[in-house]
PDB file of C-alpha atoms in Angstrom:
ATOM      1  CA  UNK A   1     -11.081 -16.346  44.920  1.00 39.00           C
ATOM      2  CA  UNK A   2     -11.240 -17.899  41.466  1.00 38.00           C
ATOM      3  CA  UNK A   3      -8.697 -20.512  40.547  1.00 38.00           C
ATOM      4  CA  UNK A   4      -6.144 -20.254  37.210  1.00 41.00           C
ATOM      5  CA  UNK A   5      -8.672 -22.287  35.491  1.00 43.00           C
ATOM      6  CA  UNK A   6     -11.506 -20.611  36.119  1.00 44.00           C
ATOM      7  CA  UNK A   7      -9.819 -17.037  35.676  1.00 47.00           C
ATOM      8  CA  UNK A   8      -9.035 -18.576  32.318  1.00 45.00           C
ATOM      9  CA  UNK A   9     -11.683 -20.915  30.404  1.00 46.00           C
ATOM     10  CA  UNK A  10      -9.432 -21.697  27.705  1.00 45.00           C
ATOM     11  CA  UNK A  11      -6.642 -23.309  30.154  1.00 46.00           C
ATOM     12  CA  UNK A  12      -8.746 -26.493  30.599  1.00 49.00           C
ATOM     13  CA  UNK A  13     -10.082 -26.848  27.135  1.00 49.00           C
ATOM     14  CA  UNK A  14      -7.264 -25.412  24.209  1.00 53.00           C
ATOM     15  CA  UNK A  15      -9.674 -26.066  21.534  1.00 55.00           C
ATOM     16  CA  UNK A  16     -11.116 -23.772  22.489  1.00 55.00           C
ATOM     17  CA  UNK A  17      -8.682 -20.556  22.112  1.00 64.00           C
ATOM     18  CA  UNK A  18      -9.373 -17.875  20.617  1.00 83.00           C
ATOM     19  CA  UNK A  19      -8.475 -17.354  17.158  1.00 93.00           C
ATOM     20  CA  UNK A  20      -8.345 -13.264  17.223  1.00 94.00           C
ATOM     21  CA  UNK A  21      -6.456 -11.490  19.293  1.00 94.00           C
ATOM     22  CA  UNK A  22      -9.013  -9.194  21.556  1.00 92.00           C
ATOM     23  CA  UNK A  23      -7.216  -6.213  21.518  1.00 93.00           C
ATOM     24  CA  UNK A  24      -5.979  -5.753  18.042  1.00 95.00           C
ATOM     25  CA  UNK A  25      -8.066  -8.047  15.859  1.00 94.00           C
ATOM     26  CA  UNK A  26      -5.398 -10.075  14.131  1.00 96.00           C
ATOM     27  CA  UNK A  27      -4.929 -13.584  14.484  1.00 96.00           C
ATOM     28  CA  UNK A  28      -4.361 -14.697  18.062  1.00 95.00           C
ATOM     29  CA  UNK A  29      -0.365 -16.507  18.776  1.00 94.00           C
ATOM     30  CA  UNK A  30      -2.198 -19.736  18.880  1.00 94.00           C
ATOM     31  CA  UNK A  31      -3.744 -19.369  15.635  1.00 95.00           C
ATOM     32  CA  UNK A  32      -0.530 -17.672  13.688  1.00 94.00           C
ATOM     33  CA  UNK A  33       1.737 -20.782  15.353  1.00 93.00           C
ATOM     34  CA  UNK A  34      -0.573 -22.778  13.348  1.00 94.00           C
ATOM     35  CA  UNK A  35      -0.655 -21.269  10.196  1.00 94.00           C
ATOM     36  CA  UNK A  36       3.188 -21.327  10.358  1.00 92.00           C
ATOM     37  CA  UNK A  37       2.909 -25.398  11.072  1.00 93.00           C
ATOM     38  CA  UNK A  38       0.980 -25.837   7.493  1.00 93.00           C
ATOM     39  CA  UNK A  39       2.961 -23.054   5.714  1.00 91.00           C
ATOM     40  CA  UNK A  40       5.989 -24.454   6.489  1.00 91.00           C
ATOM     41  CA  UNK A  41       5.051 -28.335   5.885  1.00 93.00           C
ATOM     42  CA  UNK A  42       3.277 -27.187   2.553  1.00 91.00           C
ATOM     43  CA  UNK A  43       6.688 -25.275   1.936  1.00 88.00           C
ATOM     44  CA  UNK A  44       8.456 -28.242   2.633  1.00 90.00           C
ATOM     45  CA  UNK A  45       6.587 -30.463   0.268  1.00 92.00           C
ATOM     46  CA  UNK A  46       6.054 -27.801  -2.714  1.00 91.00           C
ATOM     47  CA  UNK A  47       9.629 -26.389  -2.188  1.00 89.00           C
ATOM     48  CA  UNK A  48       8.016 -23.167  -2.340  1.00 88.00           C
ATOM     49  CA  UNK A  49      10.052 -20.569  -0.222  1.00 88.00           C
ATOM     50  CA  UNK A  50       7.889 -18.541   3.013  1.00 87.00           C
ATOM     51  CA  UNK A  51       9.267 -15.838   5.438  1.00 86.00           C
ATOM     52  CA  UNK A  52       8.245 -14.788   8.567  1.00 87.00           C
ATOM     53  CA  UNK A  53       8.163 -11.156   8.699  1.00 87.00           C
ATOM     54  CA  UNK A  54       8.555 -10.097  12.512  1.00 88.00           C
ATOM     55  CA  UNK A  55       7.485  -6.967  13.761  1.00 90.00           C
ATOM     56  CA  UNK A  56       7.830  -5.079  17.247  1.00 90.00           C
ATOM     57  CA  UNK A  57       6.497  -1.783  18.449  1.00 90.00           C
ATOM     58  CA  UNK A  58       9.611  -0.999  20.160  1.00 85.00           C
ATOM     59  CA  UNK A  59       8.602   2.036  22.461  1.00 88.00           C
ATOM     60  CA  UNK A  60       4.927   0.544  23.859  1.00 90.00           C
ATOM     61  CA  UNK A  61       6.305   0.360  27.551  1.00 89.00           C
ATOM     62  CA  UNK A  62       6.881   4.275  27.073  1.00 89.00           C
ATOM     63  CA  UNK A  63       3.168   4.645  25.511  1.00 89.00           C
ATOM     64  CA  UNK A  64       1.870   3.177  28.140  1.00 92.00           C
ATOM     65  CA  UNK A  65       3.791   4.729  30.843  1.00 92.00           C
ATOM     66  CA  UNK A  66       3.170   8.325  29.814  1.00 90.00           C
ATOM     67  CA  UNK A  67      -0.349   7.628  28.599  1.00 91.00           C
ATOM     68  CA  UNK A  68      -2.055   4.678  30.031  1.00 92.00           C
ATOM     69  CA  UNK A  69      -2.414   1.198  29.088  1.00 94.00           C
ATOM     70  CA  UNK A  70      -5.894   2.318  27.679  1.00 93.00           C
ATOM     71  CA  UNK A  71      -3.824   4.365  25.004  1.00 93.00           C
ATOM     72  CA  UNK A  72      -0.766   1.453  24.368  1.00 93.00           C
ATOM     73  CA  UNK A  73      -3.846  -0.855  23.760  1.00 95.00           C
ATOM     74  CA  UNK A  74      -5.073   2.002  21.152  1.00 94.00           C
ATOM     75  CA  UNK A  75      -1.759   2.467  19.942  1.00 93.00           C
ATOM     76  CA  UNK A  76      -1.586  -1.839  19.517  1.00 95.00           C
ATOM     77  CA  UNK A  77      -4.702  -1.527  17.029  1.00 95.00           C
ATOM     78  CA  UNK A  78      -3.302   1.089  14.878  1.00 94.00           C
ATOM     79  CA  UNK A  79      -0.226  -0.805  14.422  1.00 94.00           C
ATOM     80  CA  UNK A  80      -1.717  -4.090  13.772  1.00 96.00           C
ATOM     81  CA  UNK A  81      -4.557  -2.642  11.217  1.00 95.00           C
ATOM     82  CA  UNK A  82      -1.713  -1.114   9.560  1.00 94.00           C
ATOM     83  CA  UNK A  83       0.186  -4.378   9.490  1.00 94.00           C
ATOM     84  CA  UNK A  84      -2.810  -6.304   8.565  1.00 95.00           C
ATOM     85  CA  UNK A  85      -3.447  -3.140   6.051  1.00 94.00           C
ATOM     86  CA  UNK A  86       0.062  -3.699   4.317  1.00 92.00           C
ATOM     87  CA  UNK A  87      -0.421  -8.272   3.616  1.00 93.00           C
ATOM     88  CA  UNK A  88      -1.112  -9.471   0.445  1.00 91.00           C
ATOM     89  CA  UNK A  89      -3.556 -12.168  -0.189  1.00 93.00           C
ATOM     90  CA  UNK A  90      -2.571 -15.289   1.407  1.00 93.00           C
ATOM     91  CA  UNK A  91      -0.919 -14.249   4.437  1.00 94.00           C
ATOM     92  CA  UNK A  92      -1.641 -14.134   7.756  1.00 95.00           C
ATOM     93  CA  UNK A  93      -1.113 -11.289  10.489  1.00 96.00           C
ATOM     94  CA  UNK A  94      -1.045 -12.319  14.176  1.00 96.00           C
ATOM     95  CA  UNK A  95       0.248 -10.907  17.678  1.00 96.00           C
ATOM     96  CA  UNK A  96       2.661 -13.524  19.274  1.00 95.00           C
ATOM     97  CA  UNK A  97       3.452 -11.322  22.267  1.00 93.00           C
ATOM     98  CA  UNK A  98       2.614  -8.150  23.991  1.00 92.00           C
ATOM     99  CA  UNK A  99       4.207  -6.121  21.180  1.00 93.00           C
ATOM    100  CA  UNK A 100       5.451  -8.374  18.882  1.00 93.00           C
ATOM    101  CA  UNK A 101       3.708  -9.360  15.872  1.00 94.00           C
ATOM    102  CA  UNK A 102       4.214 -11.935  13.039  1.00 92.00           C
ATOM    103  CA  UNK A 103       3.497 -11.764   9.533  1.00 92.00           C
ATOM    104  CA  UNK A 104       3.451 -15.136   7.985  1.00 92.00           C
ATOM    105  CA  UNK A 105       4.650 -15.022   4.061  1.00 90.00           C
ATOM    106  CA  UNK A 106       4.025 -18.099   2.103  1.00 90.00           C
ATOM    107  CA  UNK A 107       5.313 -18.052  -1.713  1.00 87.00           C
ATOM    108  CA  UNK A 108       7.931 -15.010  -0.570  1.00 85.00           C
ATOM    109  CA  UNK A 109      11.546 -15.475  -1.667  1.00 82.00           C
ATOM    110  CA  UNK A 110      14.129 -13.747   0.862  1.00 78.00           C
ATOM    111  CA  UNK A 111      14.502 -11.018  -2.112  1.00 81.00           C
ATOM    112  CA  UNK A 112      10.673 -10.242  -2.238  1.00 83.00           C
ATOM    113  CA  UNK A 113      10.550 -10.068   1.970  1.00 82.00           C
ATOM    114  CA  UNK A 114      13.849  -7.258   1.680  1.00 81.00           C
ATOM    115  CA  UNK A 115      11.952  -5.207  -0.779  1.00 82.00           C
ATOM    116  CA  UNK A 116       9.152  -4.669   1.042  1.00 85.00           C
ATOM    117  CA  UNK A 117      10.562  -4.809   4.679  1.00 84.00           C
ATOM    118  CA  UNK A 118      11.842  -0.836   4.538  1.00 83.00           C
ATOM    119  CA  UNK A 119       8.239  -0.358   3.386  1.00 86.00           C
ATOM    120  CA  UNK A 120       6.907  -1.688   5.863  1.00 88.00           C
ATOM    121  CA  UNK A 121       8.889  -0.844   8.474  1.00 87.00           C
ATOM    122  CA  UNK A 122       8.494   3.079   7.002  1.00 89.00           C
ATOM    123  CA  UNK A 123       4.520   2.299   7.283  1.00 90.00           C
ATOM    124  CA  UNK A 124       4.515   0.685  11.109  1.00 90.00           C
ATOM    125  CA  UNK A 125       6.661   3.695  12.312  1.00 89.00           C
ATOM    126  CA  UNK A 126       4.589   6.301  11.053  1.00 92.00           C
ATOM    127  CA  UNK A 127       3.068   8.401  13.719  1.00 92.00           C
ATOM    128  CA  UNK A 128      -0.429   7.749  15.364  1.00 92.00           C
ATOM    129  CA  UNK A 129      -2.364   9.702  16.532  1.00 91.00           C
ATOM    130  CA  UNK A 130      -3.874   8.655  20.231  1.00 88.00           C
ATOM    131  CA  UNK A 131      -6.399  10.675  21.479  1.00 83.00           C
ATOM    132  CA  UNK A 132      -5.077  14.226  22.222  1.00 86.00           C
ATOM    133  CA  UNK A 133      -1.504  13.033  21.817  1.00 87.00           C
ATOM    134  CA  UNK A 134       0.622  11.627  18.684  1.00 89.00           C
ATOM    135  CA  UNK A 135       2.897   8.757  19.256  1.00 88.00           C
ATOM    136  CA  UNK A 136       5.715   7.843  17.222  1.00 87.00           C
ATOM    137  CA  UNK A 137       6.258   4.031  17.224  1.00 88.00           C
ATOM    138  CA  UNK A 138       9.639   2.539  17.263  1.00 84.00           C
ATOM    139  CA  UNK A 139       9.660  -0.034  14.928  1.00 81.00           C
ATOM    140  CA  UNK A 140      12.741  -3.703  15.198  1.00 69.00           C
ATOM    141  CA  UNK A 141      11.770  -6.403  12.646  1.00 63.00           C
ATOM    142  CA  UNK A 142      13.814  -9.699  11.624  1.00 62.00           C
ATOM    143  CA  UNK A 143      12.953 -12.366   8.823  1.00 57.00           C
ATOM    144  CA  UNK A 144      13.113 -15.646   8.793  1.00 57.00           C
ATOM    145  CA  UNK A 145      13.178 -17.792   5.471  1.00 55.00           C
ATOM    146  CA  UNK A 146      13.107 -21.541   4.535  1.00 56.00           C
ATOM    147  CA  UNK A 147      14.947 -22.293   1.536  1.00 51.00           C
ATOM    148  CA  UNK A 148      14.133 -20.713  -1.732  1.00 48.00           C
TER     149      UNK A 148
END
């Protein structure tokens, strides 16, 4: 039987993680931690406001209990390309969990991040389709700001 580290090649060595997350593409949780570290020391020294856009598909557990994990993986891709679809130059788009996902907003004021949150949110929950079947995601999202 293979051991944890063996299973898992990065365990021994973090360097080297991967940067994209396999299944949707976007920037891997280690990777958007670390573009939160600099945005948020560059924010610190330019006192130039960033958010944290944070996205969830709510209903995944029910995708992939009435269609398969094979289709909630599907379903994962279509709602990160849209996410990644709907950042502006200079940010970053990563999955930090199984269905959460971060956007990371450097130079966005809490005013700017509230105008285009219902946007967004109206974008992530628009219906997929997923193979033979549509799915209609359930969308939560929260901000989080330094000081503008």
């Amino acid at each position: 039987m293979d051991s944890p580290d063996e299973a898992n090649p990065w365990a021994s060595e973090p360097q080297l993680a991967p940067t994209v997350d396999e299944t949707t593409g976007v920037s891997s949780r280690r990777a958007v931690l670390e573009v939160i570290d600099r945005s948020l020391r560059e924010s610190a020294s330019t006192l130039r406001p960033m958010t944290v856009l944070i996205a969830e598909f709510g209903n995944l557990g029910l995708v992939n209990e009435s269609l398969g994990q094979a289709s909630g993986d599907l379903a994962l891709g279509v709602f990160a390309s849209r996410l990644s679809r709907a950042a502006h130059v200079g940010e970053t788009v990563g999955r930090i969990s199984g269905k959460s996902f971060m956007m990371v907003c450097p130079g966005q004021t809490d005013a700017q991040l509230q105008a285009r949150a219902a946007s967004l949110v109206q974008q992530l929950s628009a219906e997929m389709q997923i193979g033979d079947r549509r799915v209609q995601p359930s969308v939560h999202r929260s901000e989080e700001h330094t000081s503008e």
